[in-house]
Coordinates of C-alpha atoms and ligand atoms in Angstrom, one line a residue:
M1 CA 0.0 0.0 0.0
K2 CA 1.2 3.5 -0.8
H3 CA 1.3 6.4 1.6
F4 CA 0.0 9.7 0.1
I5 CA 3.3 11.5 -0.2
S6 CA 3.9 13.0 -3.6
M7 CA 2.0 14.3 -6.7
Q8 CA 4.6 12.4 -8.7
Q9 CA 3.3 9.1 -7.5
L10 CA -0.3 9.8 -8.6
S11 CA -1.6 9.1 -12.1
G12 CA -3.7 11.7 -13.9
E13 CA -6.6 9.3 -13.6
T14 CA -6.2 9.1 -9.8
I15 CA -5.8 12.9 -9.5
N16 CA -9.0 13.4 -11.5
H17 CA -10.9 10.8 -9.5
I18 CA -10.0 12.5 -6.1
L19 CA -10.9 15.9 -7.5
K20 CA -14.3 14.6 -8.6
E21 CA -14.8 13.1 -5.2
A22 CA -13.8 16.5 -3.6
E23 CA -16.3 18.4 -5.7
S24 CA -19.0 15.8 -5.0
I25 CA -18.3 16.1 -1.2
R26 CA -18.5 19.9 -1.5
K27 CA -22.0 19.5 -3.0
S28 CA -23.2 16.7 -0.8
P29 CA -21.3 16.0 2.4
I30 CA -20.5 12.5 3.7
T31 CA -19.6 10.9 7.0
I32 CA -18.0 7.6 8.1
N33 CA -19.9 5.2 10.2
K34 CA -17.0 3.8 12.1
Q35 CA -14.9 5.0 15.0
L36 CA -11.5 6.0 13.5
F37 CA -8.7 8.1 14.8
A38 CA -6.6 10.6 12.7
A39 CA -3.4 11.8 14.2
N40 CA -2.0 15.2 13.2
L41 CA 1.8 15.4 13.6
F42 CA 2.9 19.0 12.6
F43 CA 6.6 19.6 13.2
E44 CA 6.4 23.0 11.4
P45 CA 3.9 25.9 11.9
S46 CA 0.7 25.7 9.9
T47 CA -2.6 27.5 9.9
R48 CA -4.5 26.5 6.7
T49 CA -3.3 22.9 6.3
K50 CA -3.7 21.9 10.0
M51 CA -7.0 23.6 10.5
S52 CA -8.5 22.4 7.3
F53 CA -7.4 18.9 8.0
E54 CA -9.1 19.2 11.4
V55 CA -12.3 20.6 9.8
A56 CA -12.2 17.7 7.2
Q57 CA -11.7 15.1 10.0
K58 CA -14.6 16.6 12.0
K59 CA -16.9 16.7 9.0
L60 CA -16.1 13.0 8.3
G61 CA -16.7 12.1 11.9
L62 CA -13.1 11.1 12.7
E63 CA -11.7 11.4 16.2
M64 CA -8.6 13.6 16.2
L65 CA -5.3 13.1 18.0
D66 CA -3.3 16.3 18.0
L67 CA 0.4 16.0 18.9
H68 CA 1.9 19.0 20.5
T69 CA 5.5 18.4 19.5
E70 CA 7.1 20.8 22.1
A71 CA 5.3 18.8 24.9
S72 CA 5.9 15.4 23.5
S73 CA 8.7 12.8 23.8
L74 CA 10.2 14.2 20.7
V75 CA 12.1 16.6 23.0
K76 CA 13.6 13.5 24.6
G77 CA 15.0 12.4 21.3
E78 CA 12.3 10.0 20.0
S79 CA 12.5 9.6 16.3
L80 CA 9.7 10.4 13.8
Y81 CA 9.5 6.6 13.0
D82 CA 9.1 5.7 16.7
T83 CA 6.6 8.5 17.2
S84 CA 4.6 7.2 14.2
K85 CA 4.8 3.6 15.5
T86 CA 3.5 4.8 18.9
F87 CA 0.4 6.4 17.2
E88 CA -0.1 3.1 15.3
A89 CA 0.1 1.1 18.5
I90 CA -2.4 3.3 20.5
G91 CA -4.9 3.0 17.7
A92 CA -4.5 5.8 15.1
D93 CA -5.8 4.8 11.7
V94 CA -4.1 7.5 9.6
L95 CA -1.3 9.9 10.2
I96 CA -1.1 13.4 8.8
V97 CA 2.6 14.6 8.9
R98 CA 4.2 18.0 8.2
H99 CA 8.0 18.0 8.7
P100 CA 10.9 20.3 7.7
S101 CA 12.9 17.5 6.2
D102 CA 12.5 17.0 2.4
Y103 CA 12.6 13.2 2.7
W104 CA 11.1 12.3 6.1
I105 CA 9.1 9.6 4.5
D106 CA 12.4 7.8 3.6
E107 CA 13.3 7.9 7.3
I108 CA 10.0 6.3 8.2
E109 CA 10.3 3.6 5.4
E110 CA 14.0 2.9 6.1
E111 CA 13.5 2.3 9.9
G112 CA 10.7 -0.2 9.6
Q113 CA 7.2 -0.7 8.5
L114 CA 4.1 1.3 9.4
R115 CA 0.8 -0.5 9.1
I116 CA -1.3 2.7 8.8
P117 CA -1.3 5.2 6.0
V118 CA 0.6 8.5 6.1
I119 CA -0.6 11.7 4.3
N120 CA 2.1 14.3 3.6
A121 CA 1.0 17.8 4.8
G122 CA 4.3 19.3 3.7
S123 CA 7.8 17.9 3.4
G124 CA 10.6 20.5 3.5
K125 CA 10.9 22.2 0.2
E126 CA 10.1 19.1 -1.7
E127 CA 6.3 18.4 -1.9
H128 CA 3.0 19.7 -0.6
P129 CA 0.5 17.4 -2.4
T130 CA -2.7 18.3 -0.5
Q131 CA -2.0 22.0 -1.3
C132 CA -1.5 21.0 -5.0
M133 CA -4.8 19.1 -5.0
L134 CA -6.8 22.0 -3.7
D135 CA -5.1 24.3 -6.2
L136 CA -6.1 21.9 -9.0
L137 CA -9.7 21.8 -7.7
T138 CA -9.8 25.6 -7.8
M139 CA -8.5 25.6 -11.4
Y140 CA -10.9 22.8 -12.4
Q141 CA -13.9 24.8 -11.0
E142 CA -12.8 27.7 -13.0
F143 CA -11.9 26.1 -16.3
G144 CA -13.3 22.5 -16.3
N145 CA -9.7 21.2 -16.7
V146 CA -6.2 22.5 -17.1
K147 CA -5.4 21.3 -20.6
R148 CA -3.4 23.9 -22.6
R149 CA -4.1 26.4 -19.8
K150 CA -1.1 28.7 -19.2
V151 CA -0.2 28.6 -15.5
V152 CA 2.6 30.9 -14.3
I153 CA 4.1 30.1 -10.9
A154 CA 5.9 33.1 -9.6
G155 CA 8.1 33.8 -6.6
D156 CA 10.6 31.9 -4.5
I157 CA 10.6 28.8 -6.7
K158 CA 13.8 27.5 -5.3
H159 CA 12.5 27.1 -1.7
S160 CA 8.9 26.2 -2.5
R161 CA 7.3 22.8 -2.1
V162 CA 4.1 24.2 -3.6
A163 CA 5.9 25.2 -6.8
R164 CA 7.4 21.7 -7.3
S165 CA 4.2 19.8 -6.6
N166 CA 2.1 22.1 -8.8
A167 CA 4.5 22.4 -11.7
L168 CA 4.9 18.6 -12.1
A169 CA 1.3 17.8 -11.6
L170 CA 0.0 20.5 -13.9
E171 CA 2.4 19.3 -16.7
K172 CA 1.1 15.8 -16.2
L173 CA -2.5 17.1 -16.6
G174 CA -1.7 18.9 -19.8
A175 CA -1.2 22.5 -18.7
D176 CA 1.5 24.8 -20.1
V177 CA 3.7 25.7 -17.1
F178 CA 5.9 28.8 -16.8
L179 CA 8.0 30.0 -13.8
S180 CA 8.9 33.5 -12.8
A181 CA 11.5 34.3 -10.2
A182 CA 13.8 37.0 -8.9
P183 CA 17.5 36.2 -9.5
G184 CA 18.6 33.5 -7.1
F185 CA 15.1 32.2 -6.6
E186 CA 15.1 29.9 -9.7
D187 CA 15.2 26.1 -9.3
D188 CA 17.4 24.4 -11.8
S189 CA 15.9 21.0 -11.1
L190 CA 12.6 22.2 -12.7
H191 CA 12.7 22.2 -16.5
F192 CA 10.0 24.8 -17.2
P193 CA 10.7 28.1 -19.0
Y194 CA 11.2 31.3 -16.9
I195 CA 9.5 34.5 -17.9
T196 CA 9.2 38.0 -16.3
M197 CA 6.1 39.1 -14.4
D198 CA 5.4 41.6 -17.2
E199 CA 5.3 38.7 -19.7
A200 CA 3.4 36.5 -17.2
V201 CA 0.4 38.8 -16.9
E202 CA 0.0 39.0 -20.7
I203 CA -0.2 35.2 -21.3
A204 CA -1.5 33.6 -18.1
D205 CA -4.8 32.0 -17.4
V206 CA -3.5 31.5 -13.8
V207 CA -1.0 33.6 -12.0
M208 CA 0.0 31.6 -8.9
L209 CA 2.1 33.7 -6.5
L210 CA 4.4 32.4 -3.8
R211 CA 5.8 34.2 -0.8
I212 CA 9.5 34.4 -0.1
Q213 CA 10.3 31.4 2.1
H214 CA 12.5 33.3 4.6
E215 CA 12.6 30.4 7.0
R216 CA 14.5 28.3 4.4
H217 CA 17.0 31.0 3.5
I218 CA 20.5 31.1 5.0
H219 CA 20.6 34.9 4.7
K220 CA 17.4 37.0 5.0
A221 CA 16.3 38.1 1.5
E222 CA 15.9 41.9 0.8
T223 CA 12.3 42.8 -0.1
F224 CA 12.8 46.5 -0.9
D225 CA 11.5 47.0 -4.5
Y226 CA 10.5 43.3 -4.7
L227 CA 6.9 44.1 -5.5
S228 CA 7.7 46.6 -8.3
L229 CA 10.4 44.4 -9.8
Y230 CA 9.0 40.8 -9.4
G231 CA 5.5 41.0 -7.8
L232 CA 1.9 41.4 -8.9
T233 CA 1.3 45.1 -8.8
R234 CA -2.1 46.7 -9.6
E235 CA -0.7 48.0 -12.9
R236 CA 0.4 44.5 -13.9
A237 CA -2.9 42.9 -12.8
A238 CA -4.8 45.4 -15.0
K239 CA -3.0 43.7 -18.0
M240 CA -4.2 40.2 -17.1
K241 CA -6.7 38.5 -19.4
K242 CA -10.4 39.1 -18.4
H243 CA -10.9 35.4 -17.4
A244 CA -7.5 35.0 -15.7
I245 CA -7.3 34.3 -12.0
I246 CA -4.9 35.0 -9.2
M247 CA -3.9 32.3 -6.8
H248 CA -1.6 32.0 -3.8
P249 CA -1.2 29.1 -1.3
A250 CA -0.8 31.7 1.6
P251 CA 0.4 32.8 4.0
I252 CA 0.5 36.0 2.0
N253 CA 3.1 38.8 2.5
R254 CA 0.9 41.7 1.4
G255 CA 2.8 44.4 -0.4
V256 CA 5.7 42.0 -1.2
E257 CA 4.7 39.5 -3.8
I258 CA 1.2 40.9 -4.3
D259 CA -0.4 44.3 -3.9
T260 CA -2.7 44.1 -0.9
K261 CA -5.7 45.4 -2.9
L262 CA -5.4 42.4 -5.2
V263 CA -5.8 39.8 -2.4
E264 CA -9.6 40.1 -2.3
S265 CA -10.1 41.4 -5.8
K266 CA -12.6 40.0 -8.3
Q267 CA -9.8 37.9 -10.0
S268 CA -8.5 36.5 -6.8
R269 CA -9.3 32.9 -5.8
I270 CA -7.1 32.9 -2.7
F271 CA -9.8 32.4 -0.1
K272 CA -11.6 30.0 -2.5
Q273 CA -8.4 27.9 -2.4
M274 CA -8.6 27.7 1.4
E275 CA -12.3 26.7 1.3
N276 CA -11.4 24.0 -1.2
G277 CA -8.8 22.7 1.1
V278 CA -11.4 21.2 3.4
Y279 CA -13.2 19.3 0.6
V280 CA -9.9 18.1 -1.0
R281 CA -8.6 16.9 2.3
M282 CA -11.9 15.1 3.0
A283 CA -11.6 13.4 -0.4
I284 CA -7.9 12.5 0.2
L285 CA -8.7 11.0 3.6
M286 CA -11.5 8.9 2.1
H287 CA -9.3 7.8 -0.8
V288 CA -6.5 6.7 1.5
L289 CA -8.8 5.0 4.0
K290 CA -10.5 3.1 1.2
E291 CA -7.2 2.1 -0.5
W292 CA -5.9 0.7 2.7
G293 CA -9.1 -1.3 3.4
I294 CA -9.7 0.7 6.6
I295 CA -13.2 1.6 5.4
N296 CA -15.6 0.1 2.8
E297 CA -18.6 1.5 1.0
N298 CA -21.0 0.2 3.7
E299 CA -19.2 2.4 6.3
I300 CA -19.9 5.6 4.4
N301 CA -23.1 7.5 5.0
K302 CA -24.7 7.7 1.5
R303 CA -25.0 11.1 -0.1
Q304 CA -27.7 12.6 -2.3
A305 CA -27.5 12.2 -6.1
L306 CA -24.2 13.5 -7.4
N307 CA -23.6 16.4 -9.8
I308 CA -19.9 16.1 -10.4
I309 CA -17.6 18.1 -12.5
Ligands
LIG1 N1 -0.6 26.9 2.4 C1 -0.2 26.4 3.5 O1 0.4 25.3 3.6 O2 -0.5 27.1 4.6 P1 -0.1 26.8 6.1 O3 1.4 26.7 6.2 O4 -0.7 27.8 7.0 O5 -0.6 25.4 6.4

């Protein structure tokens, strides 16, 4: 059985299936008829991912186990693997993990075997698959699918797990992906063309902005003039196509990568993305629990007739 770790492990068919389920859940909520425990292990700060997983778990009827890392045996040197095995032993049915290491899942898999599924809620600067899935749902709601849509991901590409997950998944789904970054923020391991923000606003169907990931920098980056040189100003936004949308995974640094007036503008889908995070995480939890045989169709409270995308 596979843990839910990377967009690269998912086929286009599986991505589309989960997105349809998320849209279906949005229209017609479901619950699980079985006592199950979901453990949330966040080793990095989070507002959106952690809270939307909690809302998703509550809506599905799951019991939550919330690890406070600073008050746990991690401070006594317990490893991530032993912490995960502990949750398995005390009855957790699924683990949600955010960790600053790029490859924490390798640590878990090298040390032994977990008998419960793990969902990646953010791994270093490598992957953020549940964020990517909610971004995709937001684009699908807008355009039906992403085929031949021009998506520009702009910002601190080098230190962003959102950029990597999105760029590779969007390419797999048929989108034309472009990157835009200030000097030094490019990521050579991603093979997509770089364009300026002035070029981006002219061609994009989606402008996806990213904040500067100061916590992953050795030296604090200078942000003076960043907006006018590399960010989405009001002047640039006025040149976007009528149907084009603005996205951002947040947290937002208003006035740095985006003019504050654009955050809640008509073209912005930033808060829609956050709302979609709940439905997508419900769908991912359901998908994983079904794949691992932890629930079956009889343990799901049936919904009304579906009207799926
Ligand atoms: N987008 C995102 O992952 O936000 P949080 O860090 O607040 O979870």
